[in-house]
Amino acid sequence: MASGTALTLANTGSSKVRVAIDEIALTGWMATNIEGFLGPLSVEQFNGGQSNPTYLLSTPRARYVLRRKPPGLLLKGAHDVLREARVLQALHGSDVPVAQVLGICEDETVLGSQFYVMEMVEGRVFWDAAFTDLPIHERAAYFDEMNRVIAALHSVDPFAAGLSDFGKPGNYFARQIGRWSQQYMEDHLAGRLADMDALVEWLPTAIPDSNEAAIVHGDFRCDNMIFHPTEPRVLAVLDWELSTLGHPLSDFAYHAMMYRMPGDIVAGLGSADPVPLGLPTEEEYIAAYCARTGRTQIPDWDFYLAFNFFRLAAIFHGIKGRVMRGSASNTQAKERAEALPRLAALARQAMERCQ
C-alpha cells in the first residue's frame, strides 16, 4: 500500500497553471458576478483532481475555487460542471456538507468553457484510505464520519431538494452499464481490454431486482472530502461531476470498494487487514451504513462491487484517452492510464465472484 505521505505530496496544494486561463477576462467576470470580490487576482491550478481543471483564485481579501470544463474535444455528457454546481446549490444547508457556490458562468466566451466559482473550504484532504497520517486510535472516527455523510446523502429527499429531475427514474444499472460501456467502446484511441469486454457482455445479465433511487455522488472517496483541520468532521464533499439520481447501494459499494482497492491506484487499503490499522472491518462498515439507512443487510454485494470496479475502469480508460489526445489536466494522469489493466482485472475478479 502506498504511503499516505507520498500520496499527499503528489496531490496536495497548487502550482503553476497547466491548462491556460484568461486572468483578465476572469477578473472582469468576478468583479461583476461575485459579491464582495476585490482584486488583484492571482491564479494557480490545484495538483489533485483528474477530470475538470480546478484553480485556486487568491485576492488580498479572500480565496476562491474555480472548476471548469477542460478544453478540446470531449465525450458527450462528460465534464458537466454546471450539473455539479446545481447539486452543490441544492445540498447547501443540508446534513451533507458542501462548499457554497458563489457564481456560475454558462457563457463559454469568457474563458473558453463553462465554469463555476465556489468558496475555498480550509481543511485537510487525506489521499490514503488508511488515514496513516493520523494516530491509529483516531482513524476509526474518520471512517465513521465518512459513513455518516454518505448515509446522510442517501437520506436526502430528491424532491424536497429540488432534484427530482436530476436523473431518470428507474433502470439505473442498465443505463449506467450502457453509458460506460458505450464510452469505453467508442474511445478507439485508448484501445480495448479482454477483461473490460467480458464485463460489457456480463453486467447487463446480472442486474439485481432492486429499483431504489437516491441522490448519489458517484465518486465518494476520502480524497474527495475536506476534513476539519483538527477534528474527525467532514466540512465539504468535493467533485460532484458524476452525481445523479441513482441506486444508493451502487454509490455505497463504490465507496466501500476502498477495502479492496490498491492504494497506488486510488485511495484504498489494498486488501490489507484493517484491524491492525485501527479501522473497522468491511463487514462492520457495511453494518454501520445499514443501521443508519434502516437496512438489515445488502444482498448482491459482489455485483455492486463488480459494477463499480468496471465503472472506475471505464473512467480510467477515458483518462488514458485524454492522455493520448493531450487533453489530460492532471500531472498524475499518465500513471492513472498505466494502472488501467490492473483495475480492469480487479473488475473481472469481482465479476467472477458472482458466478
Tab-separated table of C-alpha atoms in Angstrom:
chain	number	residue	atom	x	y	z
A	1	MET	CA	0.000	0.000	0.000
A	2	ALA	CA	1.348	3.392	-0.990
A	3	SER	CA	2.237	5.658	1.888
A	4	GLY	CA	-0.096	8.440	2.871
A	5	THR	CA	2.792	10.898	2.848
A	6	ALA	CA	3.766	10.112	-0.765
A	7	LEU	CA	0.182	10.368	-1.990
A	8	THR	CA	-0.344	13.605	-0.097
A	9	LEU	CA	2.781	15.193	-1.563
A	10	ALA	CA	1.774	14.131	-5.075
A	11	ASN	CA	-1.730	15.577	-4.888
A	12	THR	CA	-1.857	18.338	-2.293
A	13	GLY	CA	-1.593	22.042	-2.923
A	14	SER	CA	-1.493	24.168	-6.031
A	15	SER	CA	1.183	25.193	-8.508
A	16	LYS	CA	1.546	26.917	-11.853
A	17	VAL	CA	-1.371	26.849	-14.260
A	18	ARG	CA	-1.224	23.879	-16.644
A	19	VAL	CA	-4.499	24.476	-18.506
A	20	ALA	CA	-4.357	28.139	-19.575
A	21	ILE	CA	-6.889	30.596	-18.190
A	22	ASP	CA	-7.526	34.231	-19.186
A	23	GLU	CA	-6.928	36.064	-15.913
A	24	ILE	CA	-8.008	39.443	-17.290
A	25	ALA	CA	-11.346	38.078	-18.513
A	26	LEU	CA	-11.822	36.152	-15.259
A	27	THR	CA	-11.125	39.232	-13.144
A	28	GLY	CA	-13.736	41.187	-15.075
A	29	TRP	CA	-16.321	38.424	-14.723
A	30	MET	CA	-15.720	38.044	-10.978
A	31	ALA	CA	-15.958	41.800	-10.396
A	32	THR	CA	-19.426	41.689	-11.940
A	33	ASN	CA	-20.681	38.352	-10.598
A	34	ILE	CA	-19.016	37.575	-7.237
A	35	GLU	CA	-20.299	39.603	-4.304
A	36	GLY	CA	-17.507	41.339	-2.383
A	37	PHE	CA	-14.831	40.482	-4.956
A	38	LEU	CA	-11.891	42.873	-4.980
A	39	GLY	CA	-8.676	42.247	-6.928
A	40	PRO	CA	-5.920	41.967	-7.788
A	41	LEU	CA	-6.333	38.283	-8.642
A	42	SER	CA	-3.681	35.571	-8.776
A	43	VAL	CA	-4.372	32.106	-10.198
A	44	GLU	CA	-2.817	28.707	-9.540
A	45	GLN	CA	-4.012	25.223	-10.506
A	46	PHE	CA	-4.605	22.505	-7.933
A	47	ASN	CA	-2.383	19.438	-8.228
A	48	GLY	CA	-5.133	16.968	-7.346
A	49	GLY	CA	-8.111	16.023	-9.492
A	50	GLN	CA	-8.274	14.248	-12.833
A	51	SER	CA	-11.262	15.337	-14.823
A	52	ASN	CA	-12.069	19.042	-14.592
A	53	PRO	CA	-9.261	21.616	-14.234
A	54	THR	CA	-9.575	23.230	-10.810
A	55	TYR	CA	-7.957	26.524	-9.837
A	56	LEU	CA	-7.136	28.412	-6.656
A	57	LEU	CA	-8.076	32.075	-7.022
A	58	SER	CA	-6.425	34.350	-4.481
A	59	THR	CA	-7.045	38.011	-3.682
A	60	PRO	CA	-5.826	40.118	-0.750
A	61	ARG	CA	-9.195	39.609	0.970
A	62	ALA	CA	-10.387	36.122	0.017
A	63	ARG	CA	-9.636	32.838	-1.718
A	64	TYR	CA	-11.941	31.026	-4.120
A	65	VAL	CA	-12.022	27.800	-6.135
A	66	LEU	CA	-12.913	27.658	-9.832
A	67	ARG	CA	-13.971	24.477	-11.649
A	68	ARG	CA	-14.203	24.419	-15.438
A	69	LYS	CA	-14.650	22.024	-18.312
A	70	PRO	CA	-11.335	21.024	-19.908
A	71	PRO	CA	-10.648	22.404	-23.381
A	72	GLY	CA	-10.730	20.330	-26.529
A	73	LEU	CA	-12.965	17.550	-27.864
A	74	LEU	CA	-14.977	15.962	-25.038
A	75	LEU	CA	-17.107	12.846	-24.812
A	76	LYS	CA	-20.845	13.568	-24.831
A	77	GLY	CA	-22.183	14.215	-21.311
A	78	ALA	CA	-18.731	14.288	-19.697
A	79	HIS	CA	-17.278	17.119	-17.583
A	80	ASP	CA	-20.653	18.763	-16.848
A	81	VAL	CA	-19.528	21.355	-14.307
A	82	LEU	CA	-22.879	23.147	-14.337
A	83	ARG	CA	-24.583	19.951	-13.237
A	84	GLU	CA	-22.010	19.751	-10.449
A	85	ALA	CA	-22.817	23.310	-9.385
A	86	ARG	CA	-26.534	22.551	-9.331
A	87	VAL	CA	-26.242	19.675	-6.850
A	88	LEU	CA	-23.938	21.757	-4.635
A	89	GLN	CA	-26.553	24.503	-4.520
A	90	ALA	CA	-29.313	22.008	-3.749
A	91	LEU	CA	-27.420	20.364	-0.877
A	92	HIS	CA	-26.126	23.579	0.703
A	93	GLY	CA	-27.527	23.803	4.228
A	94	SER	CA	-28.437	20.087	4.426
A	95	ASP	CA	-26.786	17.385	6.553
A	96	VAL	CA	-24.419	16.795	3.614
A	97	PRO	CA	-21.518	19.271	3.930
A	98	VAL	CA	-20.667	21.048	0.671
A	99	ALA	CA	-18.875	24.220	-0.397
A	100	GLN	CA	-21.103	27.206	-1.212
A	101	VAL	CA	-21.363	28.079	-4.910
A	102	LEU	CA	-20.803	31.813	-5.393
A	103	GLY	CA	-21.217	32.199	-9.145
A	104	ILE	CA	-21.893	30.205	-12.331
A	105	CYS	CA	-20.834	31.111	-15.881
A	106	GLU	CA	-22.601	29.412	-18.786
A	107	ASP	CA	-21.019	31.770	-21.333
A	108	GLU	CA	-18.143	29.853	-22.935
A	109	THR	CA	-16.736	33.015	-24.490
A	110	VAL	CA	-15.445	34.246	-21.103
A	111	LEU	CA	-12.832	31.514	-20.528
A	112	GLY	CA	-13.434	29.167	-23.432
A	113	SER	CA	-15.551	26.744	-21.394
A	114	GLN	CA	-18.294	26.821	-18.765
A	115	PHE	CA	-17.220	27.199	-15.127
A	116	TYR	CA	-18.348	27.988	-11.619
A	117	VAL	CA	-16.730	29.597	-8.587
A	118	MET	CA	-17.221	28.400	-5.014
A	119	GLU	CA	-15.886	29.255	-1.599
A	120	MET	CA	-12.486	27.921	-0.576
A	121	VAL	CA	-13.003	25.495	2.312
A	122	GLU	CA	-9.907	25.290	4.506
A	123	GLY	CA	-9.118	21.895	5.990
A	124	ARG	CA	-7.400	18.574	5.356
A	125	VAL	CA	-7.614	16.127	2.459
A	126	PHE	CA	-6.497	12.541	3.103
A	127	TRP	CA	-5.215	10.769	-0.003
A	128	ASP	CA	-4.542	7.500	1.814
A	129	ALA	CA	-7.663	5.490	2.703
A	130	ALA	CA	-5.928	4.089	5.786
A	131	PHE	CA	-5.538	7.635	7.183
A	132	THR	CA	-1.944	6.775	8.075
A	133	ASP	CA	-1.155	10.444	8.707
A	134	LEU	CA	-3.261	10.111	11.879
A	135	PRO	CA	-2.556	8.187	15.095
A	136	ILE	CA	-4.081	4.699	14.980
A	137	HIS	CA	-6.565	5.426	17.776
A	138	GLU	CA	-8.083	8.344	15.824
A	139	ARG	CA	-8.679	6.647	12.476
A	140	ALA	CA	-11.935	4.796	13.190
A	141	ALA	CA	-13.689	8.096	13.950
A	142	TYR	CA	-12.826	9.387	10.473
A	143	PHE	CA	-14.237	6.242	8.888
A	144	ASP	CA	-17.403	6.636	10.921
A	145	GLU	CA	-17.736	10.252	9.770
A	146	MET	CA	-17.461	9.207	6.112
A	147	ASN	CA	-20.086	6.548	6.776
A	148	ARG	CA	-22.371	9.141	8.375
A	149	VAL	CA	-22.045	11.565	5.462
A	150	ILE	CA	-22.787	9.041	2.705
A	151	ALA	CA	-25.766	7.730	4.686
A	152	ALA	CA	-26.965	11.341	5.077
A	153	LEU	CA	-26.655	11.883	1.332
A	154	HIS	CA	-28.737	8.817	0.548
A	155	SER	CA	-31.356	10.002	3.031
A	156	VAL	CA	-31.920	13.357	1.280
A	157	ASP	CA	-35.313	13.568	-0.439
A	158	PRO	CA	-34.556	14.488	-4.078
A	159	PHE	CA	-37.970	16.144	-4.472
A	160	ALA	CA	-37.542	18.310	-1.382
A	161	ALA	CA	-34.040	19.268	-2.562
A	162	GLY	CA	-35.327	20.337	-5.973
A	163	LEU	CA	-33.511	17.481	-7.718
A	164	SER	CA	-36.443	15.314	-8.798
A	165	ASP	CA	-35.296	15.735	-12.425
A	166	PHE	CA	-31.594	15.247	-11.680
A	167	GLY	CA	-31.655	11.787	-13.220
A	168	LYS	CA	-34.006	9.382	-14.939
A	169	PRO	CA	-36.131	7.294	-12.558
A	170	GLY	CA	-35.600	3.539	-12.604
A	171	ASN	CA	-33.306	1.217	-14.569
A	172	TYR	CA	-30.218	2.863	-13.054
A	173	PHE	CA	-27.846	-0.042	-13.593
A	174	ALA	CA	-28.997	-0.743	-17.140
A	175	ARG	CA	-28.478	2.910	-18.063
A	176	GLN	CA	-25.135	3.210	-16.294
A	177	ILE	CA	-23.790	-0.021	-17.757
A	178	GLY	CA	-24.904	1.163	-21.179
A	179	ARG	CA	-23.337	4.592	-20.711
A	180	TRP	CA	-19.938	3.420	-19.518
A	181	SER	CA	-19.852	0.534	-21.985
A	182	GLN	CA	-20.535	2.957	-24.824
A	183	GLN	CA	-17.869	5.414	-23.696
A	184	TYR	CA	-15.391	2.550	-23.403
A	185	MET	CA	-16.292	1.098	-26.815
A	186	GLU	CA	-16.251	4.469	-28.613
A	187	ASP	CA	-12.850	5.618	-27.350
A	188	HIS	CA	-10.877	3.747	-30.001
A	189	LEU	CA	-7.659	5.610	-29.307
A	190	ALA	CA	-7.495	4.205	-25.760
A	191	GLY	CA	-7.843	0.631	-27.066
A	192	ARG	CA	-9.689	-2.476	-25.847
A	193	LEU	CA	-9.052	-4.936	-22.994
A	194	ALA	CA	-10.327	-8.512	-22.769
A	195	ASP	CA	-11.363	-8.049	-19.135
A	196	MET	CA	-13.448	-4.989	-19.986
A	197	ASP	CA	-15.026	-6.730	-22.967
A	198	ALA	CA	-16.091	-9.599	-20.680
A	199	LEU	CA	-17.725	-7.187	-18.244
A	200	VAL	CA	-19.532	-5.314	-21.012
A	201	GLU	CA	-21.110	-8.623	-22.000
A	202	TRP	CA	-21.878	-9.963	-18.482
A	203	LEU	CA	-23.055	-6.970	-16.452
A	204	PRO	CA	-26.418	-6.439	-18.214
A	205	THR	CA	-27.327	-10.078	-17.468
A	206	ALA	CA	-26.690	-9.859	-13.705
A	207	ILE	CA	-28.568	-6.737	-12.541
A	208	PRO	CA	-30.324	-7.306	-9.172
A	209	ASP	CA	-34.074	-6.869	-8.912
A	210	SER	CA	-33.894	-3.621	-6.944
A	211	ASN	CA	-35.091	-0.230	-8.128
A	212	GLU	CA	-34.218	2.191	-5.309
A	213	ALA	CA	-33.421	5.804	-6.109
A	214	ALA	CA	-31.488	8.464	-4.194
A	215	ILE	CA	-29.067	11.298	-4.828
A	216	VAL	CA	-25.720	9.588	-5.429
A	217	HIS	CA	-22.290	11.191	-5.511
A	218	GLY	CA	-20.635	8.798	-7.935
A	219	ASP	CA	-17.053	9.233	-6.663
A	220	PHE	CA	-17.365	9.185	-2.876
A	221	ARG	CA	-13.807	8.652	-1.578
A	222	CYS	CA	-11.789	10.043	1.308
A	223	ASP	CA	-9.746	12.192	-1.085
A	224	ASN	CA	-12.912	13.884	-2.334
A	225	MET	CA	-13.627	15.302	1.112
A	226	ILE	CA	-12.229	18.203	3.097
A	227	PHE	CA	-11.995	17.372	6.791
A	228	HIS	CA	-11.860	19.824	9.676
A	229	PRO	CA	-8.276	20.912	10.461
A	230	THR	CA	-8.233	19.023	13.789
A	231	GLU	CA	-11.489	17.059	14.153
A	232	PRO	CA	-12.965	13.928	12.518
A	233	ARG	CA	-15.586	16.034	10.754
A	234	VAL	CA	-16.206	16.485	7.041
A	235	LEU	CA	-16.523	20.162	6.076
A	236	ALA	CA	-17.159	19.655	2.361
A	237	VAL	CA	-17.644	16.796	-0.086
A	238	LEU	CA	-15.993	17.651	-3.414
A	239	ASP	CA	-16.131	16.563	-7.069
A	240	TRP	CA	-19.825	16.039	-7.823
A	241	GLU	CA	-19.364	15.663	-11.585
A	242	LEU	CA	-20.750	12.103	-11.616
A	243	SER	CA	-23.667	12.779	-9.274
A	244	THR	CA	-27.184	11.843	-10.360
A	245	LEU	CA	-30.335	10.132	-9.149
A	246	GLY	CA	-29.233	6.545	-8.839
A	247	HIS	CA	-29.098	3.435	-6.727
A	248	PRO	CA	-27.760	4.165	-3.234
A	249	LEU	CA	-26.180	0.720	-2.882
A	250	SER	CA	-24.140	1.306	-6.012
A	251	ASP	CA	-22.857	4.556	-4.528
A	252	PHE	CA	-22.077	2.969	-1.175
A	253	ALA	CA	-20.362	-0.037	-2.770
A	254	TYR	CA	-18.149	2.296	-4.797
A	255	HIS	CA	-17.142	3.990	-1.542
A	256	ALA	CA	-16.613	0.679	0.302
A	257	MET	CA	-14.523	-0.563	-2.626
A	258	MET	CA	-11.644	1.088	-0.729
A	259	TYR	CA	-11.342	-2.148	1.254
A	260	ARG	CA	-10.205	-3.975	-1.900
A	261	MET	CA	-8.562	-1.193	-3.908
A	262	PRO	CA	-4.743	-0.971	-4.159
A	263	GLY	CA	-3.681	2.318	-2.612
A	264	ASP	CA	-1.483	3.286	-5.557
A	265	ILE	CA	-4.451	3.302	-7.960
A	266	VAL	CA	-6.876	5.407	-5.938
A	267	ALA	CA	-7.426	5.719	-2.200
A	268	GLY	CA	-7.669	2.133	-0.970
A	269	LEU	CA	-6.447	-0.384	1.580
A	270	GLY	CA	-5.233	-2.924	-0.976
A	271	SER	CA	-6.878	-5.853	0.846
A	272	ALA	CA	-4.813	-5.107	3.961
A	273	ASP	CA	-6.236	-6.253	7.297
A	274	PRO	CA	-7.974	-3.111	8.605
A	275	VAL	CA	-7.926	-4.112	12.273
A	276	PRO	CA	-4.180	-3.544	12.924
A	277	LEU	CA	-4.619	-0.190	11.158
A	278	GLY	CA	-7.217	0.886	13.699
A	279	LEU	CA	-10.046	0.708	11.162
A	280	PRO	CA	-13.408	-1.083	11.106
A	281	THR	CA	-13.666	-4.244	9.010
A	282	GLU	CA	-15.591	-4.193	5.753
A	283	GLU	CA	-18.412	-6.098	7.441
A	284	GLU	CA	-18.546	-3.587	10.311
A	285	TYR	CA	-18.539	-0.665	7.893
A	286	ILE	CA	-21.417	-2.156	5.887
A	287	ALA	CA	-23.339	-2.812	9.114
A	288	ALA	CA	-22.917	0.820	10.222
A	289	TYR	CA	-24.302	2.065	6.903
A	290	CYS	CA	-27.199	-0.360	7.109
A	291	ALA	CA	-28.031	0.817	10.636
A	292	ARG	CA	-28.040	4.444	9.503
A	293	THR	CA	-30.228	3.754	6.473
A	294	GLY	CA	-32.673	1.276	8.007
A	295	ARG	CA	-31.373	-1.879	6.328
A	296	THR	CA	-30.690	-5.307	7.730
A	297	GLN	CA	-28.242	-6.423	5.024
A	298	ILE	CA	-27.117	-5.796	1.427
A	299	PRO	CA	-27.886	-8.718	-0.905
A	300	ASP	CA	-25.910	-8.992	-4.164
A	301	TRP	CA	-22.930	-7.161	-2.652
A	302	ASP	CA	-20.471	-8.710	-5.125
A	303	PHE	CA	-22.491	-7.446	-8.102
A	304	TYR	CA	-22.360	-3.882	-6.762
A	305	LEU	CA	-18.591	-4.219	-6.384
A	306	ALA	CA	-18.160	-5.719	-9.870
A	307	PHE	CA	-20.204	-2.914	-11.409
A	308	ASN	CA	-18.201	-0.237	-9.610
A	309	PHE	CA	-14.802	-1.694	-10.458
A	310	PHE	CA	-15.951	-1.769	-14.078
A	311	ARG	CA	-17.223	1.803	-13.957
A	312	LEU	CA	-13.965	3.068	-12.445
A	313	ALA	CA	-12.006	1.119	-15.064
A	314	ALA	CA	-14.096	2.848	-17.738
A	315	ILE	CA	-13.233	6.214	-16.178
A	316	PHE	CA	-9.530	5.304	-16.235
A	317	HIS	CA	-9.964	4.245	-19.841
A	318	GLY	CA	-11.245	7.763	-20.508
A	319	ILE	CA	-8.210	9.217	-18.722
A	320	LYS	CA	-5.993	7.120	-20.975
A	321	GLY	CA	-7.799	8.527	-23.981
A	322	ARG	CA	-7.259	12.093	-22.751
A	323	VAL	CA	-3.557	11.375	-22.175
A	324	MET	CA	-3.216	10.107	-25.731
A	325	ARG	CA	-5.103	13.153	-27.076
A	326	GLY	CA	-3.022	15.532	-24.961
A	327	SER	CA	-6.007	16.962	-23.030
A	328	ALA	CA	-5.393	15.408	-19.580
A	329	SER	CA	-5.376	18.119	-16.892
A	330	ASN	CA	-3.604	16.295	-14.065
A	331	THR	CA	0.094	15.554	-13.641
A	332	GLN	CA	-0.731	12.006	-12.458
A	333	ALA	CA	-2.977	11.233	-15.451
A	334	LYS	CA	-0.292	9.127	-17.176
A	335	GLU	CA	0.119	6.962	-14.060
A	336	ARG	CA	-3.661	6.512	-13.888
A	337	ALA	CA	-3.719	5.424	-17.523
A	338	GLU	CA	-0.953	2.905	-16.883
A	339	ALA	CA	-2.979	1.411	-13.992
A	340	LEU	CA	-5.934	0.622	-16.269
A	341	PRO	CA	-5.092	-3.075	-16.922
A	342	ARG	CA	-4.841	-3.825	-13.181
A	343	LEU	CA	-8.106	-2.062	-12.487
A	344	ALA	CA	-9.865	-3.944	-15.281
A	345	ALA	CA	-8.518	-7.200	-13.828
A	346	LEU	CA	-9.944	-6.302	-10.409
A	347	ALA	CA	-13.300	-5.679	-12.051
A	348	ARG	CA	-13.237	-9.090	-13.674
A	349	GLN	CA	-12.259	-10.784	-10.405
A	350	ALA	CA	-15.296	-9.207	-8.726
A	351	MET	CA	-17.458	-10.444	-11.605
A	352	GLU	CA	-16.146	-13.966	-11.224
A	353	ARG	CA	-17.025	-13.986	-7.508
A	354	CYS	CA	-20.660	-13.531	-8.569
A	355	GLN	CA	-20.672	-16.525	-10.896
